[in-house]
Amino acid sequence: MQCAFVAPTLVVSPSCARQCTITAATRPQFKSTKKHTHRRPKKSNLSDRKHGPAVYPPLPTPPPEYIVLSAKDDESS
């Protein structure tokens, strides 16, 4: 079974290998939605935090889609 994670490789000359210390410290990064949630402005006032959703009056009934102007007689066909 192969691992999905591939460690980064770095080629260093032999003379620098003893002097240079390379650390590959990784940190999990925020994904886009989590970052947007983390960075968004927060409500600080008590009145803002208790604010509920907007209440709108109900919409009127829509007009009928079809209007029958005259009924066709089934016997005349």
mmCIF file with all atom_site columns, C-alpha atoms in Angstrom:
data_model
loop_
_atom_site.group_PDB
_atom_site.id
_atom_site.type_symbol
_atom_site.label_atom_id
_atom_site.label_alt_id
_atom_site.label_comp_id
_atom_site.label_asym_id
_atom_site.label_entity_id
_atom_site.label_seq_id
_atom_site.pdbx_PDB_ins_code
_atom_site.Cartn_x
_atom_site.Cartn_y
_atom_site.Cartn_z
_atom_site.occupancy
_atom_site.B_iso_or_equiv
_atom_site.pdbx_formal_charge
_atom_site.auth_seq_id
_atom_site.auth_comp_id
_atom_site.auth_asym_id
_atom_site.auth_atom_id
_atom_site.pdbx_PDB_model_num
ATOM 1  C CA . MET A 1 1  ? 0.000   0.000  0.000   1.00 0.00 ? 1  MET A CA 1
ATOM 2  C CA . GLN A 1 2  ? 1.404   3.370  -0.972  1.00 0.00 ? 2  GLN A CA 1
ATOM 3  C CA . CYS A 1 3  ? 1.243   6.394  1.246   1.00 0.00 ? 3  CYS A CA 1
ATOM 4  C CA . ALA A 1 4  ? -0.576  9.448  -0.132  1.00 0.00 ? 4  ALA A CA 1
ATOM 5  C CA . PHE A 1 5  ? 1.861   11.845 1.537   1.00 0.00 ? 5  PHE A CA 1
ATOM 6  C CA . VAL A 1 6  ? 5.164   12.402 -0.221  1.00 0.00 ? 6  VAL A CA 1
ATOM 7  C CA . ALA A 1 7  ? 7.874   14.109 1.798   1.00 0.00 ? 7  ALA A CA 1
ATOM 8  C CA . PRO A 1 8  ? 9.613   17.018 0.041   1.00 0.00 ? 8  PRO A CA 1
ATOM 9  C CA . THR A 1 9  ? 13.100  16.215 -1.178  1.00 0.00 ? 9  THR A CA 1
ATOM 10 C CA . LEU A 1 10 ? 15.943  18.673 -1.335  1.00 0.00 ? 10 LEU A CA 1
ATOM 11 C CA . VAL A 1 11 ? 19.314  18.174 -3.031  1.00 0.00 ? 11 VAL A CA 1
ATOM 12 C CA . VAL A 1 12 ? 22.163  19.722 -1.059  1.00 0.00 ? 12 VAL A CA 1
ATOM 13 C CA . SER A 1 13 ? 25.822  19.728 -1.980  1.00 0.00 ? 13 SER A CA 1
ATOM 14 C CA . PRO A 1 14 ? 28.043  17.570 0.305   1.00 0.00 ? 14 PRO A CA 1
ATOM 15 C CA . SER A 1 15 ? 29.997  20.585 1.589   1.00 0.00 ? 15 SER A CA 1
ATOM 16 C CA . CYS A 1 16 ? 26.836  22.335 2.743   1.00 0.00 ? 16 CYS A CA 1
ATOM 17 C CA . ALA A 1 17 ? 25.250  19.188 4.148   1.00 0.00 ? 17 ALA A CA 1
ATOM 18 C CA . ARG A 1 18 ? 27.267  19.349 7.378   1.00 0.00 ? 18 ARG A CA 1
ATOM 19 C CA . GLN A 1 19 ? 26.734  23.082 7.892   1.00 0.00 ? 19 GLN A CA 1
ATOM 20 C CA . CYS A 1 20 ? 23.102  23.460 6.859   1.00 0.00 ? 20 CYS A CA 1
ATOM 21 C CA . THR A 1 21 ? 20.326  22.121 9.013   1.00 0.00 ? 21 THR A CA 1
ATOM 22 C CA . ILE A 1 22 ? 17.111  21.675 7.088   1.00 0.00 ? 22 ILE A CA 1
ATOM 23 C CA . THR A 1 23 ? 13.927  21.316 9.029   1.00 0.00 ? 23 THR A CA 1
ATOM 24 C CA . ALA A 1 24 ? 10.747  20.325 7.292   1.00 0.00 ? 24 ALA A CA 1
ATOM 25 C CA . ALA A 1 25 ? 8.385   21.454 10.034  1.00 0.00 ? 25 ALA A CA 1
ATOM 26 C CA . THR A 1 26 ? 4.852   21.209 8.769   1.00 0.00 ? 26 THR A CA 1
ATOM 27 C CA . ARG A 1 27 ? 1.727   22.730 10.164  1.00 0.00 ? 27 ARG A CA 1
ATOM 28 C CA . PRO A 1 28 ? -1.810  21.978 9.088   1.00 0.00 ? 28 PRO A CA 1
ATOM 29 C CA . GLN A 1 29 ? -3.176  24.827 7.015   1.00 0.00 ? 29 GLN A CA 1
ATOM 30 C CA . PHE A 1 30 ? -6.667  26.252 7.254   1.00 0.00 ? 30 PHE A CA 1
ATOM 31 C CA . LYS A 1 31 ? -8.855  25.252 4.369   1.00 0.00 ? 31 LYS A CA 1
ATOM 32 C CA . SER A 1 32 ? -10.818 28.037 2.674   1.00 0.00 ? 32 SER A CA 1
ATOM 33 C CA . THR A 1 33 ? -14.155 27.710 4.502   1.00 0.00 ? 33 THR A CA 1
ATOM 34 C CA . LYS A 1 34 ? -12.540 27.291 7.912   1.00 0.00 ? 34 LYS A CA 1
ATOM 35 C CA . LYS A 1 35 ? -10.295 30.300 7.271   1.00 0.00 ? 35 LYS A CA 1
ATOM 36 C CA . HIS A 1 36 ? -13.222 32.485 6.186   1.00 0.00 ? 36 HIS A CA 1
ATOM 37 C CA . THR A 1 37 ? -15.122 31.478 9.329   1.00 0.00 ? 37 THR A CA 1
ATOM 38 C CA . HIS A 1 38 ? -12.081 32.100 11.518  1.00 0.00 ? 38 HIS A CA 1
ATOM 39 C CA . ARG A 1 39 ? -11.294 35.513 9.995   1.00 0.00 ? 39 ARG A CA 1
ATOM 40 C CA . ARG A 1 40 ? -14.841 36.933 9.711   1.00 0.00 ? 40 ARG A CA 1
ATOM 41 C CA . PRO A 1 41 ? -15.920 39.856 11.894  1.00 0.00 ? 41 PRO A CA 1
ATOM 42 C CA . LYS A 1 42 ? -17.546 38.773 15.132  1.00 0.00 ? 42 LYS A CA 1
ATOM 43 C CA . LYS A 1 43 ? -20.542 40.382 16.820  1.00 0.00 ? 43 LYS A CA 1
ATOM 44 C CA . SER A 1 44 ? -19.391 42.056 20.022  1.00 0.00 ? 44 SER A CA 1
ATOM 45 C CA . ASN A 1 45 ? -22.393 44.126 21.125  1.00 0.00 ? 45 ASN A CA 1
ATOM 46 C CA . LEU A 1 46 ? -25.091 42.391 23.159  1.00 0.00 ? 46 LEU A CA 1
ATOM 47 C CA . SER A 1 47 ? -27.803 43.957 20.994  1.00 0.00 ? 47 SER A CA 1
ATOM 48 C CA . ASP A 1 48 ? -26.180 42.536 17.858  1.00 0.00 ? 48 ASP A CA 1
ATOM 49 C CA . ARG A 1 49 ? -25.798 39.060 19.358  1.00 0.00 ? 49 ARG A CA 1
ATOM 50 C CA . LYS A 1 50 ? -29.469 38.930 20.360  1.00 0.00 ? 50 LYS A CA 1
ATOM 51 C CA . HIS A 1 51 ? -30.599 40.161 16.955  1.00 0.00 ? 51 HIS A CA 1
ATOM 52 C CA . GLY A 1 52 ? -32.831 37.598 15.246  1.00 0.00 ? 52 GLY A CA 1
ATOM 53 C CA . PRO A 1 53 ? -33.589 37.030 11.595  1.00 0.00 ? 53 PRO A CA 1
ATOM 54 C CA . ALA A 1 54 ? -35.695 39.548 9.693   1.00 0.00 ? 54 ALA A CA 1
ATOM 55 C CA . VAL A 1 55 ? -39.457 38.957 9.802   1.00 0.00 ? 55 VAL A CA 1
ATOM 56 C CA . TYR A 1 56 ? -41.275 39.799 6.581   1.00 0.00 ? 56 TYR A CA 1
ATOM 57 C CA . PRO A 1 57 ? -45.052 39.812 5.968   1.00 0.00 ? 57 PRO A CA 1
ATOM 58 C CA . PRO A 1 58 ? -46.305 36.764 4.055   1.00 0.00 ? 58 PRO A CA 1
ATOM 59 C CA . LEU A 1 59 ? -46.457 37.047 0.279   1.00 0.00 ? 59 LEU A CA 1
ATOM 60 C CA . PRO A 1 60 ? -49.888 37.429 -1.361  1.00 0.00 ? 60 PRO A CA 1
ATOM 61 C CA . THR A 1 61 ? -51.290 34.443 -3.208  1.00 0.00 ? 61 THR A CA 1
ATOM 62 C CA . PRO A 1 62 ? -50.020 34.317 -6.779  1.00 0.00 ? 62 PRO A CA 1
ATOM 63 C CA . PRO A 1 63 ? -52.463 34.652 -9.670  1.00 0.00 ? 63 PRO A CA 1
ATOM 64 C CA . PRO A 1 64 ? -53.651 31.410 -11.286 1.00 0.00 ? 64 PRO A CA 1
ATOM 65 C CA . GLU A 1 65 ? -51.377 30.131 -14.008 1.00 0.00 ? 65 GLU A CA 1
ATOM 66 C CA . TYR A 1 66 ? -54.199 29.093 -16.371 1.00 0.00 ? 66 TYR A CA 1
ATOM 67 C CA . ILE A 1 67 ? -57.647 30.622 -16.718 1.00 0.00 ? 67 ILE A CA 1
ATOM 68 C CA . VAL A 1 68 ? -60.427 28.611 -18.392 1.00 0.00 ? 68 VAL A CA 1
ATOM 69 C CA . LEU A 1 69 ? -62.369 30.981 -20.636 1.00 0.00 ? 69 LEU A CA 1
ATOM 70 C CA . SER A 1 70 ? -64.944 28.503 -21.919 1.00 0.00 ? 70 SER A CA 1
ATOM 71 C CA . ALA A 1 71 ? -65.445 24.798 -21.389 1.00 0.00 ? 71 ALA A CA 1
ATOM 72 C CA . LYS A 1 72 ? -65.425 22.576 -24.480 1.00 0.00 ? 72 LYS A CA 1
ATOM 73 C CA . ASP A 1 73 ? -68.380 20.206 -24.854 1.00 0.00 ? 73 ASP A CA 1
ATOM 74 C CA . ASP A 1 74 ? -67.241 16.555 -24.960 1.00 0.00 ? 74 ASP A CA 1
ATOM 75 C CA . GLU A 1 75 ? -70.434 15.410 -26.790 1.00 0.00 ? 75 GLU A CA 1
ATOM 76 C CA . SER A 1 76 ? -69.865 17.577 -29.882 1.00 0.00 ? 76 SER A CA 1
ATOM 77 C CA . SER A 1 77 ? -66.534 15.932 -30.814 1.00 0.00 ? 77 SER A CA 1
#
